[in-house]
PDB file of C-alpha atoms in Angstrom:
ATOM      1  CA  MET A   1      60.320 130.448 125.674  1.00  0.00           C
ATOM      2  CA  ASP A   2      56.796 131.815 125.268  1.00  0.00           C
ATOM      3  CA  LEU A   3      54.461 128.928 124.434  1.00  0.00           C
ATOM      4  CA  ARG A   4      52.064 131.300 122.665  1.00  0.00           C
ATOM      5  CA  LEU A   5      54.756 132.081 120.126  1.00  0.00           C
ATOM      6  CA  LEU A   6      55.466 128.396 119.603  1.00  0.00           C
ATOM      7  CA  SER A   7      51.756 127.662 119.164  1.00  0.00           C
ATOM      8  CA  SER A   8      51.393 130.311 116.446  1.00  0.00           C
ATOM      9  CA  PHE A   9      54.589 129.196 114.711  1.00  0.00           C
ATOM     10  CA  LEU A  10      53.553 125.536 114.679  1.00  0.00           C
ATOM     11  CA  ALA A  11      50.083 126.378 113.364  1.00  0.00           C
ATOM     12  CA  VAL A  12      51.631 128.269 110.425  1.00  0.00           C
ATOM     13  CA  VAL A  13      53.951 125.333 109.698  1.00  0.00           C
ATOM     14  CA  GLU A  14      51.065 122.857 109.737  1.00  0.00           C
ATOM     15  CA  GLU A  15      48.651 125.038 107.758  1.00  0.00           C
ATOM     16  CA  GLY A  16      51.200 126.477 105.326  1.00  0.00           C
ATOM     17  CA  HIS A  17      49.355 129.799 105.514  1.00  0.00           C
ATOM     18  CA  PHE A  18      49.240 132.645 108.067  1.00  0.00           C
ATOM     19  CA  ALA A  19      45.511 133.357 107.665  1.00  0.00           C
ATOM     20  CA  ARG A  20      44.497 129.691 108.047  1.00  0.00           C
ATOM     21  CA  ALA A  21      46.735 129.410 111.121  1.00  0.00           C
ATOM     22  CA  ALA A  22      45.096 132.497 112.602  1.00  0.00           C
ATOM     23  CA  ALA A  23      41.604 131.095 112.002  1.00  0.00           C
ATOM     24  CA  ARG A  24      42.600 127.809 113.652  1.00  0.00           C
ATOM     25  CA  LEU A  25      43.906 129.663 116.731  1.00  0.00           C
ATOM     26  CA  PHE A  26      41.046 132.224 116.826  1.00  0.00           C
ATOM     27  CA  LEU A  27      43.589 135.043 116.441  1.00  0.00           C
ATOM     28  CA  SER A  28      44.024 137.789 113.873  1.00  0.00           C
ATOM     29  CA  PRO A  29      46.566 137.235 111.073  1.00  0.00           C
ATOM     30  CA  PRO A  30      48.656 140.243 112.245  1.00  0.00           C
ATOM     31  CA  ALA A  31      48.866 138.710 115.736  1.00  0.00           C
ATOM     32  CA  VAL A  32      50.153 135.401 114.350  1.00  0.00           C
ATOM     33  CA  THR A  33      52.627 137.243 112.117  1.00  0.00           C
ATOM     34  CA  GLN A  34      53.898 139.229 115.114  1.00  0.00           C
ATOM     35  CA  HIS A  35      54.299 136.043 117.170  1.00  0.00           C
ATOM     36  CA  VAL A  36      56.445 134.442 114.475  1.00  0.00           C
ATOM     37  CA  ARG A  37      58.562 137.586 114.092  1.00  0.00           C
ATOM     38  CA  ARG A  38      59.180 137.714 117.835  1.00  0.00           C
ATOM     39  CA  LEU A  39      60.224 134.070 117.824  1.00  0.00           C
ATOM     40  CA  GLU A  40      62.595 134.683 114.893  1.00  0.00           C
ATOM     41  CA  SER A  41      64.022 137.695 116.711  1.00  0.00           C
ATOM     42  CA  ASP A  42      64.548 135.702 119.915  1.00  0.00           C
ATOM     43  CA  LEU A  43      66.332 132.901 118.047  1.00  0.00           C
ATOM     44  CA  GLY A  44      68.210 135.180 115.643  1.00  0.00           C
ATOM     45  CA  THR A  45      67.247 133.316 112.473  1.00  0.00           C
ATOM     46  CA  ARG A  46      64.511 133.019 109.870  1.00  0.00           C
ATOM     47  CA  LEU A  47      62.106 130.186 110.627  1.00  0.00           C
ATOM     48  CA  LEU A  48      59.661 130.474 107.715  1.00  0.00           C
ATOM     49  CA  THR A  49      59.864 131.382 104.052  1.00  0.00           C
ATOM     50  CA  ARG A  50      57.092 133.836 103.199  1.00  0.00           C
ATOM     51  CA  SER A  51      56.087 131.967 100.049  1.00  0.00           C
ATOM     52  CA  SER A  52      52.821 130.409  98.923  1.00  0.00           C
ATOM     53  CA  PRO A  53      52.509 128.067 100.681  1.00  0.00           C
ATOM     54  CA  VAL A  54      54.600 129.147 103.660  1.00  0.00           C
ATOM     55  CA  VAL A  55      57.282 126.531 104.363  1.00  0.00           C
ATOM     56  CA  PRO A  56      59.763 126.229 107.229  1.00  0.00           C
ATOM     57  CA  THR A  57      63.458 126.889 106.786  1.00  0.00           C
ATOM     58  CA  PRO A  58      65.883 124.177 107.997  1.00  0.00           C
ATOM     59  CA  ALA A  59      65.929 125.923 111.375  1.00  0.00           C
ATOM     60  CA  GLY A  60      62.137 126.072 111.321  1.00  0.00           C
ATOM     61  CA  GLU A  61      61.826 122.363 110.540  1.00  0.00           C
ATOM     62  CA  ARG A  62      64.016 121.538 113.510  1.00  0.00           C
ATOM     63  CA  LEU A  63      62.112 123.879 115.818  1.00  0.00           C
ATOM     64  CA  ALA A  64      58.737 122.450 114.736  1.00  0.00           C
ATOM     65  CA  GLY A  65      59.549 119.063 116.258  1.00  0.00           C
ATOM     66  CA  HIS A  66      60.605 120.639 119.535  1.00  0.00           C
ATOM     67  CA  ALA A  67      57.522 122.878 119.525  1.00  0.00           C
ATOM     68  CA  ARG A  68      55.169 119.902 119.234  1.00  0.00           C
ATOM     69  CA  ALA A  69      56.851 118.156 122.157  1.00  0.00           C
ATOM     70  CA  LEU A  70      56.876 121.286 124.339  1.00  0.00           C
ATOM     71  CA  LEU A  71      53.211 122.104 123.704  1.00  0.00           C
ATOM     72  CA  GLN A  72      52.144 118.529 124.385  1.00  0.00           C
ATOM     73  CA  ALA A  73      54.155 118.523 127.618  1.00  0.00           C
ATOM     74  CA  ALA A  74      52.568 121.824 128.669  1.00  0.00           C
ATOM     75  CA  ASP A  75      49.069 120.451 128.061  1.00  0.00           C
ATOM     76  CA  ALA A  76      49.868 117.354 130.101  1.00  0.00           C
ATOM     77  CA  ALA A  77      51.239 119.472 132.956  1.00  0.00           C
ATOM     78  CA  VAL A  78      48.129 121.657 133.085  1.00  0.00           C
ATOM     79  CA  ASP A  79      45.826 118.619 133.082  1.00  0.00           C
ATOM     80  CA  ASP A  80      47.805 116.982 135.885  1.00  0.00           C
ATOM     81  CA  VAL A  81      47.902 120.041 138.139  1.00  0.00           C
ATOM     82  CA  CYS A  82      44.237 120.930 137.557  1.00  0.00           C
ATOM     83  CA  GLU A  83      43.211 117.405 138.487  1.00  0.00           C
ATOM     84  CA  LEU A  84      45.229 117.573 141.720  1.00  0.00           C
ATOM     85  CA  VAL A  85      43.867 121.009 142.678  1.00  0.00           C
ATOM     86  CA  GLU A  86      40.260 120.061 141.955  1.00  0.00           C
ATOM     87  CA  ALA A  87      40.531 116.825 143.922  1.00  0.00           C
ATOM     88  CA  GLY A  88      41.909 118.690 146.962  1.00  0.00           C
ATOM     89  CA  ARG A  89      39.270 121.435 147.133  1.00  0.00           C
ATOM     90  CA  PRO A  90      37.072 121.340 150.250  1.00  0.00           C
ATOM     91  CA  GLY A  91      33.673 119.953 149.440  1.00  0.00           C
ATOM     92  CA  SER A  92      34.828 118.466 146.154  1.00  0.00           C
ATOM     93  CA  ARG A  93      32.574 115.483 145.596  1.00  0.00           C
ATOM     94  CA  ARG A  94      33.825 114.174 142.319  1.00  0.00           C
ATOM     95  CA  LYS A  95      36.930 113.865 140.285  1.00  0.00           C
ATOM     96  CA  PRO A  96      37.251 116.615 137.657  1.00  0.00           C
ATOM     97  CA  GLN A  97      36.109 115.625 134.184  1.00  0.00           C
ATOM     98  CA  ARG A  98      38.990 114.290 132.136  1.00  0.00           C
ATOM     99  CA  PRO A  99      39.281 115.796 128.646  1.00  0.00           C
ATOM    100  CA  LEU A 100      38.264 113.694 125.676  1.00  0.00           C
ATOM    101  CA  ARG A 101      41.348 113.494 123.470  1.00  0.00           C
ATOM    102  CA  VAL A 102      40.511 113.407 119.763  1.00  0.00           C
ATOM    103  CA  GLY A 103      43.250 112.464 117.297  1.00  0.00           C
ATOM    104  CA  ILE A 104      42.966 113.586 113.684  1.00  0.00           C
ATOM    105  CA  MET A 105      45.194 112.323 110.894  1.00  0.00           C
ATOM    106  CA  GLY A 106      45.414 114.965 108.182  1.00  0.00           C
ATOM    107  CA  HIS A 107      41.903 116.254 107.459  1.00  0.00           C
ATOM    108  CA  GLY A 108      40.329 113.220 109.131  1.00  0.00           C
ATOM    109  CA  SER A 109      37.023 112.204 107.572  1.00  0.00           C
ATOM    110  CA  ALA A 110      36.530 115.456 105.640  1.00  0.00           C
ATOM    111  CA  GLU A 111      33.492 117.521 106.707  1.00  0.00           C
ATOM    112  CA  LEU A 112      32.366 114.760 109.058  1.00  0.00           C
ATOM    113  CA  THR A 113      35.289 115.446 111.428  1.00  0.00           C
ATOM    114  CA  PRO A 114      34.292 118.951 112.629  1.00  0.00           C
ATOM    115  CA  ALA A 115      30.608 117.960 112.494  1.00  0.00           C
ATOM    116  CA  ALA A 116      31.251 115.096 114.939  1.00  0.00           C
ATOM    117  CA  ILE A 117      33.385 117.197 117.279  1.00  0.00           C
ATOM    118  CA  ASN A 118      30.835 120.021 117.342  1.00  0.00           C
ATOM    119  CA  ALA A 119      27.978 117.571 117.934  1.00  0.00           C
ATOM    120  CA  TYR A 120      29.851 116.130 120.914  1.00  0.00           C
ATOM    121  CA  ARG A 121      30.602 119.573 122.316  1.00  0.00           C
ATOM    122  CA  ARG A 122      26.920 120.504 122.121  1.00  0.00           C
ATOM    123  CA  ALA A 123      25.885 117.241 123.772  1.00  0.00           C
ATOM    124  CA  ARG A 124      28.597 117.279 126.457  1.00  0.00           C
ATOM    125  CA  PRO A 125      29.553 120.935 127.090  1.00  0.00           C
ATOM    126  CA  GLU A 126      31.016 120.091 130.490  1.00  0.00           C
ATOM    127  CA  VAL A 127      33.688 117.807 128.986  1.00  0.00           C
ATOM    128  CA  PRO A 128      36.837 119.501 127.669  1.00  0.00           C
ATOM    129  CA  VAL A 129      37.884 118.368 124.182  1.00  0.00           C
ATOM    130  CA  ARG A 130      41.549 118.255 123.262  1.00  0.00           C
ATOM    131  CA  ILE A 131      42.462 117.972 119.587  1.00  0.00           C
ATOM    132  CA  ARG A 132      45.720 116.286 118.626  1.00  0.00           C
ATOM    133  CA  GLN A 133      47.037 116.209 115.074  1.00  0.00           C
ATOM    134  CA  LEU A 134      48.382 112.741 114.260  1.00  0.00           C
ATOM    135  CA  ASP A 135      51.227 112.106 111.866  1.00  0.00           C
ATOM    136  CA  PHE A 136      51.527 109.109 109.552  1.00  0.00           C
ATOM    137  CA  THR A 137      53.491 107.049 112.087  1.00  0.00           C
ATOM    138  CA  GLU A 138      50.665 107.334 114.660  1.00  0.00           C
ATOM    139  CA  HIS A 139      48.184 105.371 112.583  1.00  0.00           C
ATOM    140  CA  ALA A 140      47.438 103.071 115.530  1.00  0.00           C
ATOM    141  CA  THR A 141      50.033 103.863 118.200  1.00  0.00           C
ATOM    142  CA  ALA A 142      48.371 107.069 119.423  1.00  0.00           C
ATOM    143  CA  LEU A 143      45.440 104.948 120.601  1.00  0.00           C
ATOM    144  CA  VAL A 144      47.393 101.911 121.734  1.00  0.00           C
ATOM    145  CA  GLU A 145      49.798 104.074 123.744  1.00  0.00           C
ATOM    146  CA  ASP A 146      46.919 106.083 125.274  1.00  0.00           C
ATOM    147  CA  ARG A 147      47.775 109.457 123.748  1.00  0.00           C
ATOM    148  CA  VAL A 148      44.239 109.876 122.362  1.00  0.00           C
ATOM    149  CA  ASP A 149      40.848 108.364 123.149  1.00  0.00           C
ATOM    150  CA  VAL A 150      39.300 108.408 119.667  1.00  0.00           C
ATOM    151  CA  ALA A 151      40.984 108.940 116.310  1.00  0.00           C
ATOM    152  CA  PHE A 152      39.981 109.792 112.744  1.00  0.00           C
ATOM    153  CA  VAL A 153      42.398 107.697 110.672  1.00  0.00           C
ATOM    154  CA  ARG A 154      42.851 105.867 107.382  1.00  0.00           C
ATOM    155  CA  PRO A 155      43.122 103.118 106.324  1.00  0.00           C
ATOM    156  CA  VAL A 156      41.835 100.640 108.907  1.00  0.00           C
ATOM    157  CA  PRO A 157      44.490 100.066 111.628  1.00  0.00           C
ATOM    158  CA  GLY A 158      46.041  96.626 111.398  1.00  0.00           C
ATOM    159  CA  ASP A 159      45.997  96.071 115.144  1.00  0.00           C
ATOM    160  CA  GLU A 160      43.635  93.824 117.077  1.00  0.00           C
ATOM    161  CA  ARG A 161      43.778  96.262 119.994  1.00  0.00           C
ATOM    162  CA  VAL A 162      41.893  98.824 117.914  1.00  0.00           C
ATOM    163  CA  ARG A 163      38.234  98.846 116.843  1.00  0.00           C
ATOM    164  CA  ALA A 164      37.270 100.944 113.824  1.00  0.00           C
ATOM    165  CA  ASP A 165      34.039 102.126 112.201  1.00  0.00           C
ATOM    166  CA  VAL A 166      33.848 103.049 108.511  1.00  0.00           C
ATOM    167  CA  LEU A 167      32.896 106.717 108.103  1.00  0.00           C
ATOM    168  CA  THR A 168      33.553 107.724 104.487  1.00  0.00           C
ATOM    169  CA  THR A 169      34.602 105.867 101.345  1.00  0.00           C
ATOM    170  CA  GLU A 170      36.240 107.828  98.529  1.00  0.00           C
ATOM    171  CA  GLN A 171      38.122 107.640  95.268  1.00  0.00           C
ATOM    172  CA  ARG A 172      41.918 107.711  95.451  1.00  0.00           C
ATOM    173  CA  ILE A 173      43.988 110.581  94.040  1.00  0.00           C
ATOM    174  CA  VAL A 174      47.647 111.446  93.545  1.00  0.00           C
ATOM    175  CA  ALA A 175      49.125 114.894  94.142  1.00  0.00           C
ATOM    176  CA  VAL A 176      51.712 116.035  91.585  1.00  0.00           C
ATOM    177  CA  HIS A 177      53.366 119.281  90.568  1.00  0.00           C
ATOM    178  CA  ALA A 178      51.428 121.346  88.039  1.00  0.00           C
ATOM    179  CA  ARG A 179      54.314 121.185  85.533  1.00  0.00           C
ATOM    180  CA  THR A 180      54.468 117.386  85.375  1.00  0.00           C
ATOM    181  CA  SER A 181      52.964 115.547  82.425  1.00  0.00           C
ATOM    182  CA  LEU A 182      50.558 113.670  84.673  1.00  0.00           C
ATOM    183  CA  ALA A 183      48.972 116.968  85.762  1.00  0.00           C
ATOM    184  CA  ASP A 184      47.222 117.086  82.371  1.00  0.00           C
ATOM    185  CA  ALA A 185      45.130 114.097  83.500  1.00  0.00           C
ATOM    186  CA  ALA A 186      43.485 116.027  86.361  1.00  0.00           C
ATOM    187  CA  ALA A 187      40.179 116.177  84.479  1.00  0.00           C
ATOM    188  CA  THR A 188      40.230 112.735  82.866  1.00  0.00           C
ATOM    189  CA  GLY A 189      42.018 110.653  85.485  1.00  0.00           C
ATOM    190  CA  ALA A 190      44.980 108.280  85.457  1.00  0.00           C
ATOM    191  CA  THR A 191      45.566 104.586  86.067  1.00  0.00           C
ATOM    192  CA  LEU A 192      47.700 102.680  88.523  1.00  0.00           C
ATOM    193  CA  ALA A 193      50.122 101.978  85.682  1.00  0.00           C
ATOM    194  CA  ASP A 194      50.429 105.734  85.070  1.00  0.00           C
ATOM    195  CA  VAL A 195      51.346 106.485  88.693  1.00  0.00           C
ATOM    196  CA  ALA A 196      53.527 103.435  89.398  1.00  0.00           C
ATOM    197  CA  GLU A 197      56.810 105.253  88.781  1.00  0.00           C
ATOM    198  CA  LEU A 198      55.969 108.546  90.483  1.00  0.00           C
ATOM    199  CA  PRO A 199      58.607 109.632  93.029  1.00  0.00           C
ATOM    200  CA  PHE A 200      56.367 109.198  96.063  1.00  0.00           C
ATOM    201  CA  PHE A 201      57.770 110.646  99.276  1.00  0.00           C
ATOM    202  CA  ARG A 202      59.300 108.254 101.799  1.00  0.00           C
ATOM    203  CA  VAL A 203      57.929 107.586 105.281  1.00  0.00           C
ATOM    204  CA  PRO A 204      59.926 106.536 108.380  1.00  0.00           C
ATOM    205  CA  GLY A 205      60.673 102.854 108.783  1.00  0.00           C
ATOM    206  CA  HIS A 206      58.421 102.550 111.837  1.00  0.00           C
ATOM    207  CA  THR A 207      55.347 103.703 109.914  1.00  0.00           C
ATOM    208  CA  PRO A 208      52.695 100.953 110.237  1.00  0.00           C
ATOM    209  CA  ARG A 209      52.581  98.684 107.194  1.00  0.00           C
ATOM    210  CA  PRO A 210      48.829  99.194 106.511  1.00  0.00           C
ATOM    211  CA  PHE A 211      49.434 102.906 106.156  1.00  0.00           C
ATOM    212  CA  THR A 212      52.472 102.395 103.939  1.00  0.00           C
ATOM    213  CA  GLU A 213      50.489 100.067 101.668  1.00  0.00           C
ATOM    214  CA  TYR A 214      47.723 102.663 101.491  1.00  0.00           C
ATOM    215  CA  LEU A 215      50.117 105.468 100.522  1.00  0.00           C
ATOM    216  CA  TYR A 216      51.825 103.439  97.802  1.00  0.00           C
ATOM    217  CA  PHE A 217      48.734 101.668  96.437  1.00  0.00           C
ATOM    218  CA  GLY A 218      50.025  98.352  97.765  1.00  0.00           C
ATOM    219  CA  GLN A 219      53.460  98.748  96.142  1.00  0.00           C
ATOM    220  CA  VAL A 220      55.863  97.987  98.978  1.00  0.00           C
ATOM    221  CA  GLY A 221      59.032  95.968  99.237  1.00  0.00           C
ATOM    222  CA  ASP A 222      60.591  94.680  96.026  1.00  0.00           C
ATOM    223  CA  GLY A 223      57.585  95.720  93.953  1.00  0.00           C
ATOM    224  CA  ALA A 224      57.798  99.368  94.934  1.00  0.00           C
ATOM    225  CA  GLY A 225      58.361 102.060  92.343  1.00  0.00           C
ATOM    226  CA  ARG A 226      60.642 105.033  92.742  1.00  0.00           C
ATOM    227  CA  ARG A 227      60.855 106.901  96.046  1.00  0.00           C
ATOM    228  CA  SER A 228      61.735 110.546  96.547  1.00  0.00           C
ATOM    229  CA  ALA A 229      64.643 111.504  98.764  1.00  0.00           C
ATOM    230  CA  ASP A 230      62.124 113.522 100.791  1.00  0.00           C
ATOM    231  CA  CYS A 231      60.626 112.002 103.939  1.00  0.00           C
ATOM    232  CA  ALA A 232      57.208 113.142 105.168  1.00  0.00           C
ATOM    233  CA  VAL A 233      54.974 112.406 108.147  1.00  0.00           C
ATOM    234  CA  THR A 234      52.300 115.100 107.683  1.00  0.00           C
ATOM    235  CA  PRO A 235      50.167 116.297 104.745  1.00  0.00           C
ATOM    236  CA  GLN A 236      51.911 119.667 104.924  1.00  0.00           C
ATOM    237  CA  GLU A 237      55.288 118.000 104.370  1.00  0.00           C
ATOM    238  CA  VAL A 238      53.825 116.024 101.475  1.00  0.00           C
ATOM    239  CA  LEU A 239      52.500 119.172  99.800  1.00  0.00           C
ATOM    240  CA  THR A 240      55.805 120.967 100.330  1.00  0.00           C
ATOM    241  CA  GLY A 241      57.538 118.194  98.379  1.00  0.00           C
ATOM    242  CA  VAL A 242      54.859 118.314  95.682  1.00  0.00           C
ATOM    243  CA  VAL A 243      54.887 122.084  95.042  1.00  0.00           C
ATOM    244  CA  THR A 244      58.687 122.165  94.986  1.00  0.00           C
ATOM    245  CA  GLY A 245      58.761 119.370  92.420  1.00  0.00           C
ATOM    246  CA  ARG A 246      60.645 116.921  94.610  1.00  0.00           C
ATOM    247  CA  ALA A 247      57.963 114.324  95.407  1.00  0.00           C
ATOM    248  CA  ALA A 248      54.449 113.060  94.766  1.00  0.00           C
ATOM    249  CA  GLY A 249      51.767 112.102  97.263  1.00  0.00           C
ATOM    250  CA  SER A 250      48.547 110.128  97.435  1.00  0.00           C
ATOM    251  CA  GLY A 251      45.315 110.449  99.351  1.00  0.00           C
ATOM    252  CA  LEU A 252      41.540 110.437  99.218  1.00  0.00           C
ATOM    253  CA  LYS A 253      39.559 112.682  96.864  1.00  0.00           C
ATOM    254  CA  SER A 254      38.561 115.053  99.691  1.00  0.00           C
ATOM    255  CA  PHE A 255      42.264 115.773 100.251  1.00  0.00           C
ATOM    256  CA  ALA A 256      42.068 118.252  97.358  1.00  0.00           C
ATOM    257  CA  ARG A 257      39.394 120.322  99.128  1.00  0.00           C
ATOM    258  CA  TYR A 258      41.527 120.764 102.230  1.00  0.00           C
ATOM    259  CA  TYR A 259      45.001 121.146 100.715  1.00  0.00           C
ATOM    260  CA  ALA A 260      44.528 123.288  97.617  1.00  0.00           C
ATOM    261  CA  TRP A 261      48.076 124.635  97.440  1.00  0.00           C
ATOM    262  CA  PRO A 262      49.244 126.664  94.422  1.00  0.00           C
ATOM    263  CA  GLY A 263      51.338 124.427  92.204  1.00  0.00           C
ATOM    264  CA  ALA A 264      49.726 121.180  93.347  1.00  0.00           C
ATOM    265  CA  VAL A 265      47.396 119.243  91.028  1.00  0.00           C
ATOM    266  CA  PHE A 266      45.223 116.333  92.155  1.00  0.00           C
ATOM    267  CA  VAL A 267      44.662 113.501  89.696  1.00  0.00           C
ATOM    268  CA  PRO A 268      42.014 110.781  90.236  1.00  0.00           C
ATOM    269  CA  VAL A 269      43.334 107.210  89.987  1.00  0.00           C
ATOM    270  CA  LEU A 270      40.504 105.507  88.150  1.00  0.00           C
ATOM    271  CA  ASP A 271      41.338 101.845  88.706  1.00  0.00           C
ATOM    272  CA  ALA A 272      42.585 102.086  92.300  1.00  0.00           C
ATOM    273  CA  PRO A 273      40.256 100.538  94.888  1.00  0.00           C
ATOM    274  CA  TRP A 274      38.308 103.159  96.786  1.00  0.00           C
ATOM    275  CA  GLU A 275      39.495 103.582 100.377  1.00  0.00           C
ATOM    276  CA  SER A 276      37.729 104.458 103.606  1.00  0.00           C
ATOM    277  CA  SER A 277      38.356 106.713 106.552  1.00  0.00           C
ATOM    278  CA  TYR A 278      37.566 105.420 110.031  1.00  0.00           C
ATOM    279  CA  LEU A 279      36.766 106.394 113.575  1.00  0.00           C
ATOM    280  CA  ALA A 280      39.052 104.240 115.716  1.00  0.00           C
ATOM    281  CA  VAL A 281      38.929 103.534 119.453  1.00  0.00           C
ATOM    282  CA  ARG A 282      40.702 101.092 121.725  1.00  0.00           C
ATOM    283  CA  ALA A 283      39.050  97.669 121.609  1.00  0.00           C
ATOM    284  CA  GLY A 284      37.139  97.051 124.808  1.00  0.00           C
ATOM    285  CA  ASP A 285      37.285 100.687 125.945  1.00  0.00           C
ATOM    286  CA  ASP A 286      34.156 101.158 128.078  1.00  0.00           C
ATOM    287  CA  ASP A 287      34.701 104.856 128.812  1.00  0.00           C
ATOM    288  CA  ALA A 288      31.302 106.585 128.690  1.00  0.00           C
ATOM    289  CA  GLU A 289      32.575 109.649 126.801  1.00  0.00           C
ATOM    290  CA  VAL A 290      34.190 107.488 124.123  1.00  0.00           C
ATOM    291  CA  ARG A 291      30.900 105.640 123.675  1.00  0.00           C
ATOM    292  CA  ILE A 292      28.985 108.918 123.394  1.00  0.00           C
ATOM    293  CA  PHE A 293      31.397 110.363 120.841  1.00  0.00           C
ATOM    294  CA  ARG A 294      31.284 107.189 118.760  1.00  0.00           C
ATOM    295  CA  ALA A 295      27.482 107.043 118.878  1.00  0.00           C
ATOM    296  CA  LEU A 296      27.113 110.677 117.812  1.00  0.00           C
ATOM    297  CA  THR A 297      29.581 110.232 114.960  1.00  0.00           C
ATOM    298  CA  LEU A 298      27.853 107.138 113.621  1.00  0.00           C
ATOM    299  CA  ALA A 299      24.487 108.893 113.882  1.00  0.00           C
ATOM    300  CA  LEU A 300      25.872 111.639 111.636  1.00  0.00           C
ATOM    301  CA  VAL A 301      27.038 109.000 109.158  1.00  0.00           C
ATOM    302  CA  ARG A 302      23.572 107.448 109.067  1.00  0.00           C
ATOM    303  CA  ASP A 303      21.768 110.776 108.771  1.00  0.00           C
ATOM    304  CA  ALA A 304      24.002 112.543 106.249  1.00  0.00           C
ATOM    305  CA  GLY A 305      23.988 110.946 102.796  1.00  0.00           C
ATOM    306  CA  GLN A 306      27.145 112.716 101.651  1.00  0.00           C
ATOM    307  CA  TYR A 307      29.109 110.984 104.387  1.00  0.00           C
ATOM    308  CA  LEU A 308      27.631 107.518 104.004  1.00  0.00           C
ATOM    309  CA  ALA A 309      30.080 104.838 102.927  1.00  0.00           C
ATOM    310  CA  PRO A 310      28.844 101.816 100.952  1.00  0.00           C
ATOM    311  CA  ASP A 311      27.688  99.185 103.431  1.00  0.00           C
ATOM    312  CA  PRO A 312      29.281 100.774 106.541  1.00  0.00           C
ATOM    313  CA  GLY A 313      30.263  98.452 109.330  1.00  0.00           C
ATOM    314  CA  VAL A 314      32.564  97.809 112.218  1.00  0.00           C
ATOM    315  CA  VAL A 315      35.934  96.194 111.733  1.00  0.00           C
ATOM    316  CA  THR A 316      38.809  95.284 113.972  1.00  0.00           C
ATOM    317  CA  GLY A 317      42.517  95.339 113.316  1.00  0.00           C
ATOM    318  CA  GLY A 318      43.587  93.215 110.392  1.00  0.00           C
ATOM    319  CA  ALA A 319      40.487  93.829 108.255  1.00  0.00           C
ATOM    320  CA  ARG A 320      40.705  96.095 105.217  1.00  0.00           C
ATOM    321  CA  ALA A 321      38.329  98.552 103.616  1.00  0.00           C
ATOM    322  CA  ALA A 322      37.385  96.060 100.919  1.00  0.00           C
ATOM    323  CA  ASP A 323      36.234  93.632 103.589  1.00  0.00           C
ATOM    324  CA  VAL A 324      33.559  95.987 104.895  1.00  0.00           C
ATOM    325  CA  ARG A 325      32.444  97.126 101.440  1.00  0.00           C
ATOM    326  CA  ARG A 326      31.904  93.525 100.260  1.00  0.00           C
TER     327      ARG A 326
END
């Protein structure tokens, strides 16, 4: 199976839009469209519904999981072979530079995420950067299990093996279908009491508890409100449930800027505590490139007022956003 076709298909699934997928891959929209058509022809079935947003068919949903695994395995194979070849070259004096693996959950820390990555690339052009999209279940495990070196996540990971710096602090919002009664409150805002009984999407049982509490505004266990039958682990899956009227989602205010799907309305939750996004690394990691990336990111936070969180600080697993905001 051609990995280029899988890469284009997965980008469309994750972006929900052919043009955005093309921009992400630095391809033309017709090229991405042709890749998906070839894949559908090879498999003999439709993989995507050409709606707005584009959503996967049942066959497409199943293929997306396999595509992620195959592309990750291919990246790992290339890294491994290149390292072996470089080490064996006559006259080679040093081990080839290992890529810096950057994990991003959803849209990360809004505009700060690409700014930090671009700043690092300018400062360290000789170091390859690998971007990995993290799902909701990888809130801390991607770092702990050494799948990434740094990660833009929220809320603070509840794991002592992870160190996290506050990057942004924002108002909370809920995402609902435009035809729901709560959508009328998009301009004025809603309260926690208003959103308590929304049919929020479910997450897998192994999703870390801090992330589950964040999604449901602390309503977990016996105190939880209704839950949709839909399960989601990515923002794209959340928005699919929202625009089809099957589920509701929650996030930070900047979520609306990055996921403006037709049919989805974003309502501020006025009395919900503001939450932060974080740059997380493994506690005690002394890798020089990790230190450089962290330093550049925090310099951007200090220098750019629109990114600056109230009283930013460093926290370790177990602390919450309120602890660093005082």
